[in-house]
Tab-separated table of C-alpha atoms in Angstrom:
chain	number	residue	atom	x	y	z
B	758	UNK	CA	105.116	109.938	110.083
B	759	UNK	CA	106.633	113.402	109.709
B	760	UNK	CA	103.259	115.146	109.468
B	761	UNK	CA	102.263	113.535	112.769
B	762	UNK	CA	105.252	115.389	114.251
B	763	UNK	CA	104.282	118.764	112.790
B	764	UNK	CA	106.702	118.634	109.864
B	765	UNK	CA	105.305	119.510	106.444
B	766	UNK	CA	106.752	117.588	103.506
B	767	UNK	CA	107.211	118.521	99.852
B	768	UNK	CA	107.411	115.275	97.830
B	769	UNK	CA	109.597	115.215	94.732
B	770	UNK	CA	110.011	112.099	92.594
B	771	UNK	CA	113.509	111.316	91.327
B	772	UNK	CA	112.069	110.845	87.831
B	773	UNK	CA	109.979	114.053	88.099
B	774	UNK	CA	106.804	112.002	87.757
B	775	UNK	CA	103.785	113.514	89.453
B	776	UNK	CA	100.785	111.517	88.224
B	777	UNK	CA	100.792	109.489	91.472
B	778	UNK	CA	100.193	112.655	93.498
B	779	UNK	CA	96.903	113.557	91.787
B	780	UNK	CA	93.709	111.530	92.238
B	781	UNK	CA	92.962	110.048	88.847
B	782	UNK	CA	96.501	110.713	87.669
B	783	UNK	CA	97.134	108.551	84.633
B	784	UNK	CA	100.684	107.461	83.756
B	785	UNK	CA	101.427	107.454	80.060
B	786	UNK	CA	101.778	103.894	78.773
B	787	UNK	CA	104.847	103.275	76.647
B	788	UNK	CA	104.244	101.907	73.134
B	789	UNK	CA	105.271	98.300	72.662
B	790	UNK	CA	108.710	97.977	71.068
B	791	UNK	CA	109.045	96.023	67.828
B	792	UNK	CA	111.707	94.558	65.584
B	793	UNK	CA	115.165	96.096	65.832
B	794	UNK	CA	114.183	98.255	68.776
B	795	UNK	CA	113.083	95.214	70.782
B	796	UNK	CA	116.372	93.473	69.957
B	797	UNK	CA	118.309	96.531	71.121
B	798	UNK	CA	116.327	96.659	74.362
B	799	UNK	CA	117.045	92.962	74.942
B	800	UNK	CA	120.785	93.602	74.546
B	801	UNK	CA	120.660	96.530	76.967
B	802	UNK	CA	118.762	94.486	79.573
B	803	UNK	CA	121.377	91.739	79.401
B	804	UNK	CA	124.419	94.038	79.764
B	805	UNK	CA	124.743	96.007	82.988
B	806	UNK	CA	127.809	97.851	81.655
B	807	UNK	CA	125.910	98.923	78.537
B	808	UNK	CA	122.943	100.128	80.605
B	809	UNK	CA	125.227	102.130	82.850
B	810	UNK	CA	126.940	103.776	79.889
B	811	UNK	CA	123.684	104.710	78.162
B	812	UNK	CA	122.111	106.078	81.343
B	813	UNK	CA	125.245	108.038	82.252
B	814	UNK	CA	125.253	109.685	78.822
B	815	UNK	CA	121.556	110.487	79.014
B	816	UNK	CA	121.937	111.962	82.502
B	817	UNK	CA	124.985	114.161	82.001
B	818	UNK	CA	124.164	115.278	78.447
B	819	UNK	CA	120.382	115.665	78.648
B	820	UNK	CA	118.546	115.225	81.949
B	821	UNK	CA	120.813	116.689	84.614
B	822	UNK	CA	120.170	120.373	83.985
B	823	UNK	CA	116.383	119.955	83.791
B	824	UNK	CA	116.196	117.888	86.963
B	825	UNK	CA	118.630	120.071	88.908
B	826	UNK	CA	116.563	123.166	88.161
B	827	UNK	CA	113.463	121.578	89.697
B	828	UNK	CA	115.389	120.221	92.667
B	829	UNK	CA	117.029	123.603	93.338
B	830	UNK	CA	113.578	125.134	93.634
B	831	UNK	CA	112.162	122.381	95.869
B	832	UNK	CA	115.166	122.220	98.197
B	833	UNK	CA	115.312	125.997	98.419
B	834	UNK	CA	111.784	126.029	99.848
B	835	UNK	CA	112.594	123.508	102.611
B	836	UNK	CA	114.591	123.277	105.823
B	837	UNK	CA	116.019	119.808	105.187
B	838	UNK	CA	116.068	116.967	102.664
B	839	UNK	CA	114.994	113.382	103.357
B	840	UNK	CA	115.773	110.705	100.780
B	841	UNK	CA	113.321	108.058	101.852
B	842	UNK	CA	112.083	104.599	101.065
B	843	UNK	CA	112.519	102.329	98.090
B	844	UNK	CA	115.406	100.323	96.697
B	845	UNK	CA	117.317	103.515	95.868
B	846	UNK	CA	120.934	102.734	96.742
B	847	UNK	CA	121.572	100.441	93.790
B	848	UNK	CA	123.627	100.500	90.610
B	849	UNK	CA	121.777	98.202	88.249
B	850	UNK	CA	121.905	100.781	85.477
B	851	UNK	CA	123.534	103.896	86.988
B	852	UNK	CA	120.142	105.543	87.409
B	853	UNK	CA	119.829	106.561	91.047
B	854	UNK	CA	123.483	107.233	91.927
B	855	UNK	CA	123.939	110.447	89.896
B	856	UNK	CA	120.482	111.731	90.862
B	857	UNK	CA	120.998	111.167	94.572
B	858	UNK	CA	124.450	112.738	94.305
B	859	UNK	CA	122.943	115.790	92.569
B	860	UNK	CA	120.256	116.238	95.233
B	861	UNK	CA	122.849	116.061	98.010
B	862	UNK	CA	125.162	118.435	96.117
B	863	UNK	CA	122.356	121.011	95.863
B	864	UNK	CA	121.432	120.588	99.534
B	865	UNK	CA	125.042	120.942	100.586
B	866	UNK	CA	125.508	124.111	98.558
B	867	UNK	CA	122.361	125.577	100.105
B	868	UNK	CA	123.425	124.557	103.596
B	869	UNK	CA	120.506	122.159	104.092
B	870	UNK	CA	120.949	118.950	106.128
B	871	UNK	CA	120.206	115.582	104.493
B	872	UNK	CA	118.926	112.265	105.856
B	873	UNK	CA	118.400	108.839	104.305
B	874	UNK	CA	115.347	107.211	105.897
B	875	UNK	CA	114.316	103.563	105.478
B	876	UNK	CA	116.057	103.027	102.124
B	877	UNK	CA	117.051	99.762	100.511
B	878	UNK	CA	120.499	99.068	99.081
B	879	UNK	CA	121.611	96.309	96.784
B	880	UNK	CA	123.388	95.107	93.636
B	881	UNK	CA	127.093	95.469	93.088
B	882	UNK	CA	128.006	99.148	92.923
B	883	UNK	CA	130.400	100.156	90.171
B	884	UNK	CA	133.387	102.399	91.020
B	885	UNK	CA	131.649	105.630	89.966
B	886	UNK	CA	128.454	104.838	91.881
B	887	UNK	CA	130.522	103.817	94.923
B	888	UNK	CA	132.234	107.210	94.936
B	889	UNK	CA	128.960	109.123	94.438
B	890	UNK	CA	127.111	107.180	97.134
B	891	UNK	CA	130.071	107.475	99.496
B	892	UNK	CA	130.120	111.264	99.179
B	893	UNK	CA	126.335	111.595	99.517
B	894	UNK	CA	126.083	109.274	102.528
B	895	UNK	CA	129.133	110.871	104.096
B	896	UNK	CA	127.338	114.234	104.184
B	897	UNK	CA	124.117	112.844	105.678
B	898	UNK	CA	123.131	113.681	109.249
B	899	UNK	CA	121.162	110.450	109.617
B	900	UNK	CA	121.108	107.161	107.685
B	901	UNK	CA	118.668	104.307	108.145
B	902	UNK	CA	117.977	101.274	105.972
B	903	UNK	CA	115.191	98.700	105.938
B	904	UNK	CA	117.135	95.413	106.159
B	905	UNK	CA	120.444	93.951	107.276
B	906	UNK	CA	121.742	93.270	103.760
B	907	UNK	CA	121.261	96.958	102.922
B	908	UNK	CA	123.140	97.935	106.075
B	909	UNK	CA	126.110	95.782	105.078
B	910	UNK	CA	126.129	97.360	101.615
B	911	UNK	CA	126.053	100.921	102.910
B	912	UNK	CA	128.595	100.310	105.671
B	913	UNK	CA	131.251	99.528	103.052
B	914	UNK	CA	131.585	103.262	102.312
B	915	UNK	CA	131.069	104.663	105.827
B	916	UNK	CA	132.764	104.637	109.188
B	917	UNK	CA	131.291	102.091	111.643
B	918	UNK	CA	128.213	102.909	113.683
B	919	UNK	CA	126.532	105.377	111.338
B	920	UNK	CA	123.805	103.136	109.870
B	921	UNK	CA	120.528	102.388	111.674
B	922	UNK	CA	118.428	99.386	110.637
B	923	UNK	CA	114.671	99.330	111.111
B	924	UNK	CA	111.611	97.887	109.384
B	925	UNK	CA	110.359	99.414	106.157
B	926	UNK	CA	108.158	102.433	107.051
B	927	UNK	CA	105.349	100.836	105.027
B	928	UNK	CA	104.905	98.344	107.860
B	929	UNK	CA	103.299	101.092	109.964
B	930	UNK	CA	100.844	102.149	107.257
B	931	UNK	CA	98.047	101.398	109.713
B	932	UNK	CA	99.037	104.529	111.653
B	933	UNK	CA	98.221	106.608	108.563
B	934	UNK	CA	95.395	104.747	106.815
B	935	UNK	CA	92.237	103.493	108.533
B	936	UNK	CA	91.981	99.755	109.174
B	937	UNK	CA	88.723	98.369	107.743
B	938	UNK	CA	86.448	96.169	109.815
B	939	UNK	CA	86.490	92.622	108.413
B	940	UNK	CA	83.028	91.141	108.710
B	941	UNK	CA	81.106	88.473	106.851
B	942	UNK	CA	82.669	86.419	104.060
B	943	UNK	CA	86.493	86.572	104.129
B	944	UNK	CA	88.130	88.115	101.058
B	945	UNK	CA	91.396	86.802	99.594
B	946	UNK	CA	93.327	89.328	97.511
B	947	UNK	CA	95.552	88.166	94.657
B	948	UNK	CA	98.013	90.755	93.362
B	949	UNK	CA	100.145	90.310	90.274
B	950	UNK	CA	102.329	92.054	87.721
B	951	UNK	CA	103.209	91.291	84.086
B	952	UNK	CA	105.068	88.035	83.555
B	953	UNK	CA	107.765	89.857	81.562
B	954	UNK	CA	108.865	91.660	84.731
B	955	UNK	CA	109.464	88.313	86.410
B	956	UNK	CA	111.280	86.951	83.355
B	957	UNK	CA	113.698	89.904	83.583
B	958	UNK	CA	114.649	89.121	87.192
B	959	UNK	CA	114.162	85.375	87.705
B	960	UNK	CA	115.910	83.059	85.203
B	961	UNK	CA	114.139	80.074	86.750
B	962	UNK	CA	110.735	81.180	85.427
B	963	UNK	CA	111.679	82.251	81.911
B	964	UNK	CA	110.244	78.997	80.579
B	965	UNK	CA	106.841	79.860	82.071
B	966	UNK	CA	104.625	81.288	79.330
B	967	UNK	CA	101.604	83.546	79.699
B	968	UNK	CA	99.115	80.667	79.541
B	969	UNK	CA	100.869	78.859	82.402
B	970	UNK	CA	101.120	82.114	84.357
B	971	UNK	CA	97.397	82.731	84.055
B	972	UNK	CA	96.684	79.103	84.987
B	973	UNK	CA	98.749	79.518	88.157
B	974	UNK	CA	96.531	82.346	89.370
B	975	UNK	CA	93.408	80.455	88.357
B	976	UNK	CA	94.593	77.451	90.374
B	977	UNK	CA	95.288	79.600	93.426
B	978	UNK	CA	91.911	81.324	93.135
B	979	UNK	CA	90.060	78.008	92.790
B	980	UNK	CA	91.857	76.560	95.805
B	981	UNK	CA	91.085	79.574	97.986
B	982	UNK	CA	87.457	79.599	96.856
B	983	UNK	CA	87.002	76.046	98.156
B	984	UNK	CA	87.054	77.425	101.703
B	985	UNK	CA	84.167	79.784	100.934
B	986	UNK	CA	86.294	82.913	100.618
B	987	UNK	CA	85.534	85.578	98.042
B	988	UNK	CA	88.383	86.157	95.570
B	989	UNK	CA	89.468	89.588	94.385
B	990	UNK	CA	92.256	90.479	91.959
B	991	UNK	CA	94.073	93.774	92.449
B	992	UNK	CA	97.046	95.721	91.142
B	993	UNK	CA	99.388	98.151	92.866
B	994	UNK	CA	98.132	100.945	90.607
B	995	UNK	CA	100.390	100.941	87.562
B	996	UNK	CA	98.569	100.641	84.254
B	997	UNK	CA	100.677	97.613	83.277
B	998	UNK	CA	99.825	95.723	86.464
B	999	UNK	CA	96.142	96.539	86.191
B	1000	UNK	CA	96.085	95.370	82.567
B	1001	UNK	CA	97.628	92.053	83.675
B	1002	UNK	CA	95.080	91.682	86.477
B	1003	UNK	CA	92.307	92.353	83.941
B	1004	UNK	CA	93.586	89.628	81.603
B	1005	UNK	CA	93.840	87.125	84.452
B	1006	UNK	CA	90.368	88.050	85.658
B	1007	UNK	CA	89.040	87.253	82.189
B	1008	UNK	CA	90.956	83.950	82.224
B	1009	UNK	CA	89.412	83.010	85.571
B	1010	UNK	CA	85.977	83.465	84.025
B	1011	UNK	CA	86.830	80.957	81.272
B	1012	UNK	CA	87.865	78.487	83.993
B	1013	UNK	CA	84.604	78.989	85.862
B	1014	UNK	CA	86.312	80.622	88.840
B	1015	UNK	CA	84.300	83.456	90.353
B	1016	UNK	CA	86.311	86.543	91.268
B	1017	UNK	CA	86.002	90.305	91.297
B	1018	UNK	CA	88.516	92.830	89.967
B	1019	UNK	CA	89.349	95.826	92.153
B	1020	UNK	CA	89.421	99.235	90.520
B	1021	UNK	CA	92.900	100.526	89.739
B	1022	UNK	CA	94.114	102.674	92.636
B	1023	UNK	CA	95.625	105.999	91.570
B	1024	UNK	CA	97.031	107.244	94.894
B	1025	UNK	CA	98.408	105.381	97.937
B	1026	UNK	CA	95.277	105.990	100.022
B	1027	UNK	CA	93.160	104.231	97.387
B	1028	UNK	CA	95.517	101.251	97.380
B	1029	UNK	CA	95.299	101.045	101.185
B	1030	UNK	CA	91.489	101.128	100.946
B	1031	UNK	CA	91.582	98.129	98.592
B	1032	UNK	CA	94.047	96.118	100.665
B	1033	UNK	CA	92.369	96.923	103.968
B	1034	UNK	CA	89.421	94.593	103.245
B	1035	UNK	CA	91.491	91.455	102.644
B	1036	UNK	CA	91.756	88.746	105.247
B	1037	UNK	CA	94.595	87.132	103.294
B	1038	UNK	CA	96.802	88.005	100.317
B	1039	UNK	CA	99.137	86.383	97.820
B	1040	UNK	CA	101.077	89.000	95.871
B	1041	UNK	CA	104.176	89.698	93.828
B	1042	UNK	CA	104.532	93.437	94.521
B	1043	UNK	CA	106.462	93.911	97.737
B	1044	UNK	CA	104.843	97.092	99.022
B	1045	UNK	CA	101.328	95.839	98.403
B	1046	UNK	CA	102.199	92.946	100.708
B	1047	UNK	CA	103.780	95.263	103.268
B	1048	UNK	CA	100.782	97.600	103.442
B	1049	UNK	CA	98.279	94.721	103.482
B	1050	UNK	CA	100.258	93.107	106.297
B	1051	UNK	CA	100.220	96.343	108.260
B	1052	UNK	CA	96.451	96.610	107.814
B	1053	UNK	CA	95.937	93.131	109.299
B	1054	UNK	CA	95.934	90.680	106.388
B	1055	UNK	CA	97.722	87.343	106.382
B	1056	UNK	CA	100.262	87.767	103.580
B	1057	UNK	CA	102.126	85.271	101.403
B	1058	UNK	CA	104.688	87.300	99.409
B	1059	UNK	CA	106.121	85.973	96.138
B	1060	UNK	CA	109.731	87.086	95.737
B	1061	UNK	CA	111.237	88.037	92.370
B	1062	UNK	CA	114.138	89.972	93.913
B	1063	UNK	CA	116.291	89.292	96.954
B	1064	UNK	CA	115.187	92.626	98.457
B	1065	UNK	CA	111.767	91.069	99.159
B	1066	UNK	CA	113.337	88.315	101.260
B	1067	UNK	CA	115.611	90.795	103.033
B	1068	UNK	CA	112.749	93.080	104.062
B	1069	UNK	CA	110.645	90.221	105.452
B	1070	UNK	CA	113.703	88.619	107.095
B	1071	UNK	CA	114.055	91.655	109.368
B	1072	UNK	CA	110.590	90.925	110.757
B	1073	UNK	CA	111.419	87.264	111.252
B	1074	UNK	CA	109.034	86.319	108.448
B	1075	UNK	CA	111.537	85.387	105.760
B	1076	UNK	CA	110.368	81.763	105.841
B	1077	UNK	CA	106.900	82.895	104.711
B	1078	UNK	CA	108.198	84.229	101.383
B	1079	UNK	CA	107.732	82.060	98.297
B	1080	UNK	CA	110.299	82.065	95.503
B	1081	UNK	CA	108.949	83.055	92.080
B	1082	UNK	CA	109.726	79.511	90.962
B	1083	UNK	CA	106.405	78.526	92.531
B	1084	UNK	CA	104.792	79.913	89.362
B	1085	UNK	CA	106.047	76.821	87.554
B	1086	UNK	CA	104.346	74.516	90.086
B	1087	UNK	CA	100.674	75.485	90.393
B	1088	UNK	CA	99.868	71.995	91.684
B	1089	UNK	CA	101.325	73.045	95.039
B	1090	UNK	CA	98.365	75.387	95.376
B	1091	UNK	CA	95.680	73.027	94.095
B	1092	UNK	CA	93.809	73.020	97.403
B	1093	UNK	CA	95.602	75.726	99.344
B	1094	UNK	CA	93.846	78.508	101.189
B	1095	UNK	CA	96.079	81.588	101.722
B	1096	UNK	CA	94.065	82.293	104.870
B	1097	UNK	CA	95.578	79.233	106.513
B	1098	UNK	CA	98.748	78.901	104.461
B	1099	UNK	CA	102.207	79.645	105.831
B	1100	UNK	CA	101.325	83.347	105.851
B	1101	UNK	CA	102.945	86.260	107.628
B	1102	UNK	CA	100.747	87.748	110.326
B	1103	UNK	CA	101.289	90.416	112.953
B	1104	UNK	CA	100.201	89.911	116.553
B	1105	UNK	CA	99.288	92.801	118.868
B	1106	UNK	CA	102.533	92.694	120.866
B	1107	UNK	CA	104.672	92.524	117.732
B	1108	UNK	CA	102.683	95.369	116.179
B	1109	UNK	CA	103.350	97.573	119.191
B	1110	UNK	CA	107.077	96.802	119.062
B	1111	UNK	CA	107.230	97.462	115.316
B	1112	UNK	CA	105.462	100.799	115.689
B	1113	UNK	CA	107.840	101.864	118.442
B	1114	UNK	CA	110.850	100.945	116.302
B	1115	UNK	CA	109.803	102.919	113.219
B	1116	UNK	CA	108.303	105.836	115.163
B	1117	UNK	CA	111.506	106.080	117.188
B	1118	UNK	CA	113.551	106.161	113.994
B	1119	UNK	CA	111.364	109.003	112.670
B	1120	UNK	CA	111.929	110.963	115.889
B	1121	UNK	CA	115.688	110.449	115.724
B	1122	UNK	CA	115.817	111.356	112.026
B	1123	UNK	CA	113.996	114.668	112.528
B	1124	UNK	CA	116.095	115.404	115.593
B	1125	UNK	CA	119.354	114.930	113.668
B	1126	UNK	CA	117.997	117.277	110.972
B	1127	UNK	CA	117.333	119.940	113.609
B	1128	UNK	CA	113.574	119.770	113.105
């Protein structure tokens, strides 16, 4: 969006990861934890206060200086800073609050304006995160969020009238990536992530084991195939998601369900190329659904976090989102075809309105930054 307006961007990841920016970039897979270490990780996951304490110590004693040095260099080379996209304004484990505060502190010291563009906010902020977010947002020249719940969260630390709400920028991906022509046999894309991720966020599916999880996807694939559609499994690009898609693809073969497995995308353009061929999608990763929707697919999102519902609610499609509990009831999909299911779809008039909304927000954001 910014490049279309003649503004060059220098992307910097808050975790200083850069594998996503290089074609073929390969994230390093973490070794599986065992024994006492797994027990310790379980305890940390269950205690928000403990997570916050550990992450605060790691940040202030170890990571802050290294990150700040990189950010000083990046911000020094730019005219303004945009903190954009993602569920960033949260305090699940005191991860983003100190990093965002540090970026804004550096920008402020260098006299560079700051904007928050299309972010998500959620979870209950602790007192330290509330203060850090309040100071960072208070300095910003422009603030926009991607759903109404995020706006309410952010407005608690700001004076009225400062927060703009508009659709997630991913919903206009079709203005950046080419839309593929859909001809011949329709293709239904099924996108998934490891079951453990869902267990961590959705108590109602913790009784679902891996066998049942794989059977759910096999049932969906078999139901969609009954209409003559071709089935393809895909991941959003992470090695963990692709490994899960590979296992489920192998399980489908044992069930006699024919399906292909998309290659793992390594950059956003590759992911868009995969999603652009689908006529319909059922997926657990929110942004895969958003981009596929933008590129013209009928999308049935599976929600494992309230942010998914909030983002689709803003488009008036919240009723199309399935709760993750559906994983425990594969019989509901025994003969379902996602192409004709209660899917989210974008008509031409709505698409034009959506584009105008997000493009207008981009114009206003750059204007407030003096660009």
